[in-house]
mmCIF file of C-alpha atoms in Angstrom:
data_model
loop_
_atom_site.group_PDB
_atom_site.id
_atom_site.type_symbol
_atom_site.label_atom_id
_atom_site.label_comp_id
_atom_site.label_asym_id
_atom_site.label_seq_id
_atom_site.Cartn_x
_atom_site.Cartn_y
_atom_site.Cartn_z
ATOM 1 C CA MET H 1 4.231 -1.253 -1.085
ATOM 2 C CA LYS H 2 5.066 4.099 -4.104
ATOM 3 C CA HIS H 3 8.841 13.090 -8.133
ATOM 4 C CA LYS H 4 7.921 16.509 -8.700
ATOM 5 C CA THR H 5 9.634 20.159 -7.673
ATOM 6 C CA PHE H 6 8.506 22.627 -5.066
ATOM 7 C CA LEU H 7 9.238 26.204 -6.040
ATOM 8 C CA LEU H 8 9.054 29.203 -3.758
ATOM 9 C CA ILE H 9 7.641 32.265 -5.487
ATOM 10 C CA GLY H 10 8.468 35.528 -3.786
ATOM 11 C CA PHE H 11 6.159 38.520 -3.618
ATOM 12 C CA MET H 12 8.230 41.560 -4.532
ATOM 13 C CA LEU H 13 7.752 44.971 -2.930
ATOM 14 C CA PHE H 14 9.049 48.076 -4.664
ATOM 15 C CA CYS H 15 8.281 51.650 -3.551
ATOM 16 C CA GLY H 16 5.318 50.371 -1.552
ATOM 17 C CA LEU H 17 3.742 48.711 -4.646
ATOM 18 C CA GLN H 18 3.073 44.921 -4.620
ATOM 19 C CA LEU H 19 3.700 43.439 -8.074
ATOM 20 C CA TYR H 20 1.757 40.506 -9.485
ATOM 21 C CA ALA H 21 2.838 38.521 -12.532
ATOM 22 C CA GLN H 22 2.433 35.235 -14.316
ATOM 23 C CA VAL H 23 5.589 33.133 -14.137
ATOM 24 C CA ALA H 24 6.966 30.869 -16.870
ATOM 25 C CA ILE H 25 9.782 28.394 -16.131
ATOM 26 C CA ASN H 26 11.185 26.742 -19.234
ATOM 27 C CA THR H 27 14.148 26.586 -21.595
ATOM 28 C CA ASN H 28 12.408 27.830 -24.744
ATOM 29 C CA GLY H 29 11.614 31.385 -23.628
ATOM 30 C CA SER H 30 7.843 31.009 -24.023
ATOM 31 C CA SER H 31 5.412 33.035 -21.937
ATOM 32 C CA ALA H 32 3.088 31.586 -19.341
ATOM 33 C CA ASP H 33 -0.293 30.410 -20.593
ATOM 34 C CA GLY H 34 -3.005 32.990 -20.027
ATOM 35 C CA SER H 35 -4.873 30.676 -17.639
ATOM 36 C CA ALA H 36 -1.861 29.872 -15.455
ATOM 37 C CA MET H 37 -0.207 31.785 -12.628
ATOM 38 C CA LEU H 38 2.762 29.404 -12.877
ATOM 39 C CA ASP H 39 3.568 27.609 -16.140
ATOM 40 C CA VAL H 40 6.394 25.034 -16.043
ATOM 41 C CA LYS H 41 7.422 23.462 -19.355
ATOM 42 C CA SER H 42 9.924 20.641 -19.867
ATOM 43 C CA THR H 43 10.326 17.543 -22.005
ATOM 44 C CA ASP H 44 12.872 15.768 -19.817
ATOM 45 C CA LYS H 45 12.218 16.769 -16.191
ATOM 46 C CA GLY H 46 9.349 16.728 -13.677
ATOM 47 C CA VAL H 47 8.241 18.775 -10.674
ATOM 48 C CA LEU H 48 9.235 17.618 -7.186
ATOM 49 C CA LEU H 49 6.892 18.313 -4.245
ATOM 50 C CA PRO H 50 8.038 18.248 -0.606
ATOM 51 C CA ARG H 51 8.739 14.699 0.585
ATOM 52 C CA LEU H 52 7.928 13.944 4.230
ATOM 53 C CA THR H 53 7.502 10.875 6.417
ATOM 54 C CA THR H 54 4.128 10.026 7.963
ATOM 55 C CA VAL H 55 5.288 11.384 11.312
ATOM 56 C CA GLN H 56 6.564 14.611 9.768
ATOM 57 C CA ILE H 57 3.252 15.149 7.955
ATOM 58 C CA ALA H 58 1.199 14.469 11.087
ATOM 59 C CA THR H 59 3.218 17.014 13.080
ATOM 60 C CA LEU H 60 3.119 19.873 10.556
ATOM 61 C CA GLU H 61 1.896 22.980 12.361
ATOM 62 C CA ASN H 62 -1.207 24.810 11.093
ATOM 63 C CA PRO H 63 -1.356 23.308 7.576
ATOM 64 C CA ILE H 64 -3.505 25.311 5.199
ATOM 65 C CA ASP H 65 -6.472 23.800 3.376
ATOM 66 C CA GLY H 66 -5.276 22.113 0.179
ATOM 67 C CA LEU H 67 -1.593 21.816 1.164
ATOM 68 C CA ILE H 68 0.001 18.939 -0.811
ATOM 69 C CA VAL H 69 2.928 16.737 0.266
ATOM 70 C CA TYR H 70 4.433 13.396 -0.744
ATOM 71 C CA ASN H 71 4.417 10.665 1.925
ATOM 72 C CA THR H 72 7.729 8.784 1.678
ATOM 73 C CA ASN H 73 6.517 5.957 3.936
ATOM 74 C CA GLU H 74 3.517 5.137 1.775
ATOM 75 C CA SER H 75 4.727 6.418 -1.620
ATOM 76 C CA ARG H 76 1.538 8.475 -1.864
ATOM 77 C CA PHE H 77 0.478 12.112 -2.264
ATOM 78 C CA TYR H 78 -1.641 13.663 0.488
ATOM 79 C CA PHE H 79 -3.513 16.960 0.821
ATOM 80 C CA PHE H 80 -4.784 18.665 3.949
ATOM 81 C CA ASP H 81 -8.576 18.812 4.238
ATOM 82 C CA GLU H 82 -9.347 21.699 6.599
ATOM 83 C CA GLY H 83 -13.005 20.736 6.862
ATOM 84 C CA SER H 84 -12.199 17.413 8.526
ATOM 85 C CA SER H 85 -8.773 18.386 9.912
ATOM 86 C CA LEU H 86 -7.341 15.276 8.241
ATOM 87 C CA TRP H 87 -4.616 14.571 5.722
ATOM 88 C CA ARG H 88 -6.319 12.725 2.874
ATOM 89 C CA GLU H 89 -4.683 10.533 0.281
ATOM 90 C CA ILE H 90 -4.860 11.740 -3.300
ATOM 91 C CA ALA H 91 -6.219 8.695 -5.117
ATOM 92 C CA ILE H 92 -4.031 7.027 -7.686
ATOM 93 C CA GLY H 93 -5.928 6.627 -10.933
ATOM 94 C CA ALA H 94 -6.124 3.779 -13.408
ATOM 95 C CA GLY H 95 -3.334 4.983 -15.643
ATOM 96 C CA SER H 96 0.299 4.005 -15.229
ATOM 97 C CA ILE H 97 3.464 4.439 -17.286
ATOM 98 C CA SER H 98 6.445 2.104 -17.165
ATOM 99 C CA PRO H 99 9.869 3.529 -18.067
ATOM 100 C CA THR H 100 11.190 2.358 -21.415
ATOM 101 C CA GLY H 101 12.619 -1.150 -21.269
ATOM 102 C CA SER H 102 11.424 -1.793 -17.723
ATOM 103 C CA PHE H 103 9.009 -4.179 -16.038
ATOM 104 C CA SER H 104 5.644 -5.068 -17.595
ATOM 105 C CA CYS H 105 2.873 -6.503 -15.434
ATOM 106 C CA GLY H 106 2.840 -10.260 -15.811
ATOM 107 C CA ASP H 107 6.623 -10.451 -15.639
ATOM 108 C CA ASP H 108 8.144 -12.126 -12.607
ATOM 109 C CA ILE H 109 9.954 -9.834 -10.171
ATOM 110 C CA THR H 110 12.980 -10.736 -8.075
ATOM 111 C CA ASP H 111 13.372 -9.330 -4.570
ATOM 112 C CA ILE H 112 17.024 -8.297 -4.271
ATOM 113 C CA ARG H 113 16.906 -8.865 -0.486
ATOM 114 C CA ASP H 114 16.716 -12.655 -0.718
ATOM 115 C CA SER H 115 16.641 -13.327 -4.498
ATOM 116 C CA LYS H 116 13.123 -14.775 -4.138
ATOM 117 C CA THR H 117 11.043 -14.516 -7.315
ATOM 118 C CA TYR H 118 7.359 -13.565 -7.313
ATOM 119 C CA LYS H 119 4.796 -13.733 -10.087
ATOM 120 C CA THR H 120 2.725 -10.657 -10.942
ATOM 121 C CA VAL H 121 -0.726 -10.383 -12.466
ATOM 122 C CA GLN H 122 -2.760 -7.652 -14.156
ATOM 123 C CA ILE H 123 -6.289 -7.349 -12.748
ATOM 124 C CA GLY H 124 -8.254 -4.593 -14.416
ATOM 125 C CA SER H 125 -6.194 -1.397 -14.243
ATOM 126 C CA GLN H 126 -3.980 -2.668 -11.418
ATOM 127 C CA CYS H 127 -0.881 -4.827 -11.148
ATOM 128 C CA TRP H 128 -0.732 -7.180 -8.149
ATOM 129 C CA MET H 129 1.783 -9.672 -6.834
ATOM 130 C CA GLY H 130 0.347 -13.144 -7.285
ATOM 131 C CA GLU H 131 2.167 -14.550 -4.248
ATOM 132 C CA ASN H 132 2.451 -13.612 -0.592
ATOM 133 C CA LEU H 133 5.601 -11.818 0.500
ATOM 134 C CA ALA H 134 8.234 -13.720 2.508
ATOM 135 C CA ALA H 135 10.866 -11.037 3.187
ATOM 136 C CA THR H 136 12.477 -10.992 6.638
ATOM 137 C CA GLU H 137 14.053 -7.533 6.430
ATOM 138 C CA LEU H 138 13.076 -4.089 5.174
ATOM 139 C CA THR H 139 14.370 -2.696 1.902
ATOM 140 C CA ASP H 140 16.894 -0.609 3.845
ATOM 141 C CA GLY H 141 18.386 -3.784 5.333
ATOM 142 C CA THR H 142 16.765 -3.506 8.781
ATOM 143 C CA ALA H 143 16.006 -6.980 10.139
ATOM 144 C CA ILE H 144 12.410 -7.689 11.175
ATOM 145 C CA PRO H 145 12.239 -9.614 14.490
ATOM 146 C CA ASN H 146 10.799 -13.119 14.160
ATOM 147 C CA ILE H 147 8.395 -13.450 17.113
ATOM 148 C CA THR H 148 7.798 -17.126 17.914
ATOM 149 C CA VAL H 149 6.734 -16.970 21.566
ATOM 150 C CA GLY H 150 2.971 -16.781 22.009
ATOM 151 C CA GLY H 151 1.892 -13.786 24.057
ATOM 152 C CA GLN H 152 4.700 -11.611 22.764
ATOM 153 C CA TRP H 153 3.018 -11.065 19.413
ATOM 154 C CA SER H 154 -0.096 -9.314 20.722
ATOM 155 C CA GLY H 155 1.999 -7.113 23.004
ATOM 156 C CA MET H 156 4.347 -5.874 20.296
ATOM 157 C CA ASN H 157 4.483 -2.139 19.612
ATOM 158 C CA SER H 158 7.191 -2.457 16.974
ATOM 159 C CA MET H 159 7.912 -4.498 13.849
ATOM 160 C CA ALA H 160 7.458 -8.277 13.890
ATOM 161 C CA TYR H 161 6.924 -11.204 11.553
ATOM 162 C CA CYS H 162 6.366 -14.926 11.925
ATOM 163 C CA TRP H 163 5.584 -18.046 9.933
ATOM 164 C CA PHE H 164 2.279 -19.830 10.498
ATOM 165 C CA ASN H 165 2.748 -22.233 13.444
ATOM 166 C CA ASN H 166 6.374 -21.025 13.455
ATOM 167 C CA ASP H 167 6.952 -23.525 10.658
ATOM 168 C CA TYR H 168 8.665 -22.124 7.587
ATOM 169 C CA LEU H 169 9.185 -25.450 5.838
ATOM 170 C CA ASN H 170 5.532 -26.526 5.745
ATOM 171 C CA TYR H 171 3.834 -23.126 5.716
ATOM 172 C CA GLY H 172 6.095 -20.127 5.214
ATOM 173 C CA SER H 173 7.730 -21.439 2.066
ATOM 174 C CA ILE H 174 4.275 -21.764 0.466
ATOM 175 C CA TYR H 175 2.080 -19.117 2.108
ATOM 176 C CA GLY H 176 4.644 -16.428 2.876
ATOM 177 C CA ALA H 177 5.215 -14.543 6.139
ATOM 178 C CA MET H 178 2.804 -12.872 8.544
ATOM 179 C CA TYR H 179 3.552 -9.237 9.426
ATOM 180 C CA ASN H 180 2.116 -6.984 12.096
ATOM 181 C CA TRP H 181 0.877 -3.453 11.352
ATOM 182 C CA TYR H 182 4.085 -1.821 12.532
ATOM 183 C CA THR H 183 5.901 -3.676 9.756
ATOM 184 C CA ALA H 184 3.284 -3.073 7.067
ATOM 185 C CA GLN H 185 3.183 0.691 7.666
ATOM 186 C CA THR H 186 6.941 1.269 7.323
ATOM 187 C CA GLY H 187 6.691 1.761 3.557
ATOM 188 C CA LYS H 188 9.790 -0.444 3.287
ATOM 189 C CA ILE H 189 8.425 -3.975 3.424
ATOM 190 C CA CYS H 190 7.617 -4.496 -0.263
ATOM 191 C CA PRO H 191 10.241 -4.982 -2.996
ATOM 192 C CA ASP H 192 11.523 -1.778 -4.596
ATOM 193 C CA GLY H 193 8.839 -0.242 -6.824
ATOM 194 C CA TRP H 194 5.996 -1.970 -4.946
ATOM 195 C CA HIS H 195 3.866 -0.948 -1.976
ATOM 196 C CA VAL H 196 1.259 -2.174 0.470
ATOM 197 C CA PRO H 197 -2.061 -1.316 -1.233
ATOM 198 C CA SER H 198 -4.211 1.428 0.237
ATOM 199 C CA ASP H 199 -7.781 0.794 1.354
ATOM 200 C CA MET H 200 -8.953 2.568 -1.815
ATOM 201 C CA GLU H 201 -6.792 0.341 -4.014
ATOM 202 C CA TRP H 202 -8.351 -2.717 -2.398
ATOM 203 C CA ASP H 203 -11.752 -1.212 -3.220
ATOM 204 C CA VAL H 204 -10.716 -0.829 -6.861
ATOM 205 C CA LEU H 205 -9.739 -4.508 -7.020
ATOM 206 C CA ILE H 206 -12.919 -5.784 -5.375
ATOM 207 C CA ASP H 207 -15.155 -3.472 -7.432
ATOM 208 C CA TYR H 208 -13.520 -4.695 -10.633
ATOM 209 C CA VAL H 209 -14.099 -8.347 -9.720
ATOM 210 C CA ILE H 210 -17.723 -7.645 -8.764
ATOM 211 C CA ASP H 211 -18.372 -5.644 -11.937
ATOM 212 C CA ASP H 212 -16.784 -8.452 -13.947
ATOM 213 C CA GLY H 213 -19.674 -10.709 -12.955
ATOM 214 C CA TRP H 214 -18.592 -12.002 -9.535
ATOM 215 C CA SER H 215 -21.032 -10.087 -7.336
ATOM 216 C CA GLY H 216 -21.380 -12.007 -4.065
ATOM 217 C CA ASN H 217 -18.537 -14.278 -5.115
ATOM 218 C CA ASP H 218 -15.544 -11.954 -5.210
ATOM 219 C CA ALA H 219 -13.606 -14.136 -2.756
ATOM 220 C CA THR H 220 -14.373 -17.210 -4.856
ATOM 221 C CA ALA H 221 -12.868 -15.493 -7.892
ATOM 222 C CA LEU H 222 -9.684 -14.524 -6.015
ATOM 223 C CA LYS H 223 -9.091 -17.658 -3.925
ATOM 224 C CA ALA H 224 -6.636 -20.342 -5.012
ATOM 225 C CA THR H 225 -8.046 -23.619 -6.290
ATOM 226 C CA THR H 226 -6.325 -25.495 -3.447
ATOM 227 C CA SER H 227 -5.521 -25.062 0.291
ATOM 228 C CA TRP H 228 -8.994 -23.885 1.399
ATOM 229 C CA SER H 229 -10.799 -26.292 3.736
ATOM 230 C CA ASN H 230 -14.530 -26.878 4.276
ATOM 231 C CA GLU H 231 -15.288 -26.635 0.534
ATOM 232 C CA GLY H 232 -13.857 -23.132 0.498
ATOM 233 C CA ASN H 233 -11.627 -23.388 -2.562
ATOM 234 C CA GLY H 234 -11.924 -20.760 -5.253
ATOM 235 C CA VAL H 235 -11.461 -20.702 -9.012
ATOM 236 C CA ASP H 236 -8.479 -18.285 -9.117
ATOM 237 C CA GLU H 237 -10.079 -16.429 -12.016
ATOM 238 C CA TYR H 238 -7.427 -13.701 -12.181
ATOM 239 C CA GLY H 239 -4.247 -15.355 -10.924
ATOM 240 C CA PHE H 240 -4.433 -13.602 -7.533
ATOM 241 C CA THR H 241 -4.055 -17.066 -5.926
ATOM 242 C CA ALA H 242 -5.193 -16.210 -2.404
ATOM 243 C CA PHE H 243 -4.209 -19.119 -0.153
ATOM 244 C CA GLN H 244 -5.762 -20.019 3.199
ATOM 245 C CA ALA H 245 -2.598 -18.739 4.854
ATOM 246 C CA GLY H 246 -4.106 -18.254 8.315
ATOM 247 C CA GLY H 247 -3.484 -15.485 10.804
ATOM 248 C CA ARG H 248 -2.506 -14.683 14.381
ATOM 249 C CA ASN H 249 -5.171 -13.375 16.758
ATOM 250 C CA SER H 250 -5.072 -10.939 19.673
ATOM 251 C CA ASN H 251 -4.065 -13.790 21.996
ATOM 252 C CA SER H 252 -1.096 -14.562 19.739
ATOM 253 C CA ASP H 253 -2.694 -17.901 18.769
ATOM 254 C CA PHE H 254 -2.598 -19.101 15.179
ATOM 255 C CA ASP H 255 -5.945 -19.385 13.365
ATOM 256 C CA ASP H 256 -6.198 -21.329 10.132
ATOM 257 C CA TYR H 257 -9.741 -20.623 8.922
ATOM 258 C CA TYR H 258 -9.004 -17.413 7.018
ATOM 259 C CA ALA H 259 -6.373 -15.260 5.303
ATOM 260 C CA PHE H 260 -5.792 -11.556 5.961
ATOM 261 C CA TRP H 261 -4.006 -8.812 4.017
ATOM 262 C CA TRP H 262 -3.126 -5.352 5.338
ATOM 263 C CA SER H 263 -3.818 -2.065 3.611
ATOM 264 C CA SER H 264 -1.613 0.987 4.118
ATOM 265 C CA THR H 265 -4.585 3.021 5.405
ATOM 266 C CA SER H 266 -5.116 3.677 9.109
ATOM 267 C CA SER H 267 -8.692 3.622 10.380
ATOM 268 C CA SER H 268 -7.796 5.246 13.726
ATOM 269 C CA SER H 269 -4.769 5.880 15.904
ATOM 270 C CA ILE H 270 -4.581 2.172 16.761
ATOM 271 C CA TYR H 271 -6.290 0.335 13.883
ATOM 272 C CA ALA H 272 -5.839 -0.089 10.136
ATOM 273 C CA TYR H 273 -8.004 -1.451 7.351
ATOM 274 C CA GLY H 274 -7.393 -4.806 5.720
ATOM 275 C CA ARG H 275 -9.143 -7.507 3.709
ATOM 276 C CA ARG H 276 -9.991 -11.004 4.874
ATOM 277 C CA MET H 277 -11.253 -14.185 3.214
ATOM 278 C CA TYR H 278 -12.743 -17.100 5.149
ATOM 279 C CA TYR H 279 -13.219 -20.698 4.125
ATOM 280 C CA GLY H 280 -16.854 -21.423 3.330
ATOM 281 C CA PHE H 281 -17.553 -17.728 2.562
ATOM 282 C CA THR H 282 -17.729 -16.352 -0.962
ATOM 283 C CA GLU H 283 -17.194 -12.627 -0.317
ATOM 284 C CA VAL H 284 -14.151 -10.600 0.750
ATOM 285 C CA SER H 285 -14.660 -8.771 4.062
ATOM 286 C CA ARG H 286 -13.222 -5.379 5.001
ATOM 287 C CA ASP H 287 -11.905 -5.455 8.554
ATOM 288 C CA GLN H 288 -10.050 -3.249 11.030
ATOM 289 C CA PHE H 289 -7.207 -4.611 13.149
#
């Protein structure tokens, strides 16, 4: 739902001669490694790359091939791919390090916005929330409009949330809130330290479940053991506990035969990738909305 230092190295001119040198930055006086143009050594500090919003990255003029920035909206690193003229996400690998004395996956987390507690679950190399989010404001305190009037939802071009059938008591308190893309892509909807998963991170989850013996039944493994109609219940093999939480279609009507989760990855200027599970179907589908 997301750290390093950018250093400017000057090229020095003296008497018409351009000087080239390896550079070492450290506190122990050691020389740069023979294979490195820049060698930064530290045991208590990191390197901070430029941090830009999605809009700022998209409007950078004439980025060079391989340029790297940190996206503050998505908590992700991106590099510019000149061949496709696209900014591409640098994939986050399987490894992760938790600061000493901090959260371990499997611990409950508490959202400081509303003091709601969520369970977490380790699935393969990833840590997921085992419950749907129910926050009604961003982490910076900005309120998310609750859109209850049908017809308004599909016409929104800004943040919005709702409860299924506009009924928090019977649905929202159990299945969480529904958010539109404008809310999901803010980078501020998840509790601090969490983020909306990228399309690639969804792939990692589904591939793990399939490789773990659930080929053709990945949705069955991830679905909750209750709430799914038409014999669509799952076995909740990993504690993901995907409920049949429903959705809201392009006509702003509520549909109750599936559940949908956003990714943080756009598929075009107007669509983004997400994952959907239907009752009666055993596989997770990858959709664009």
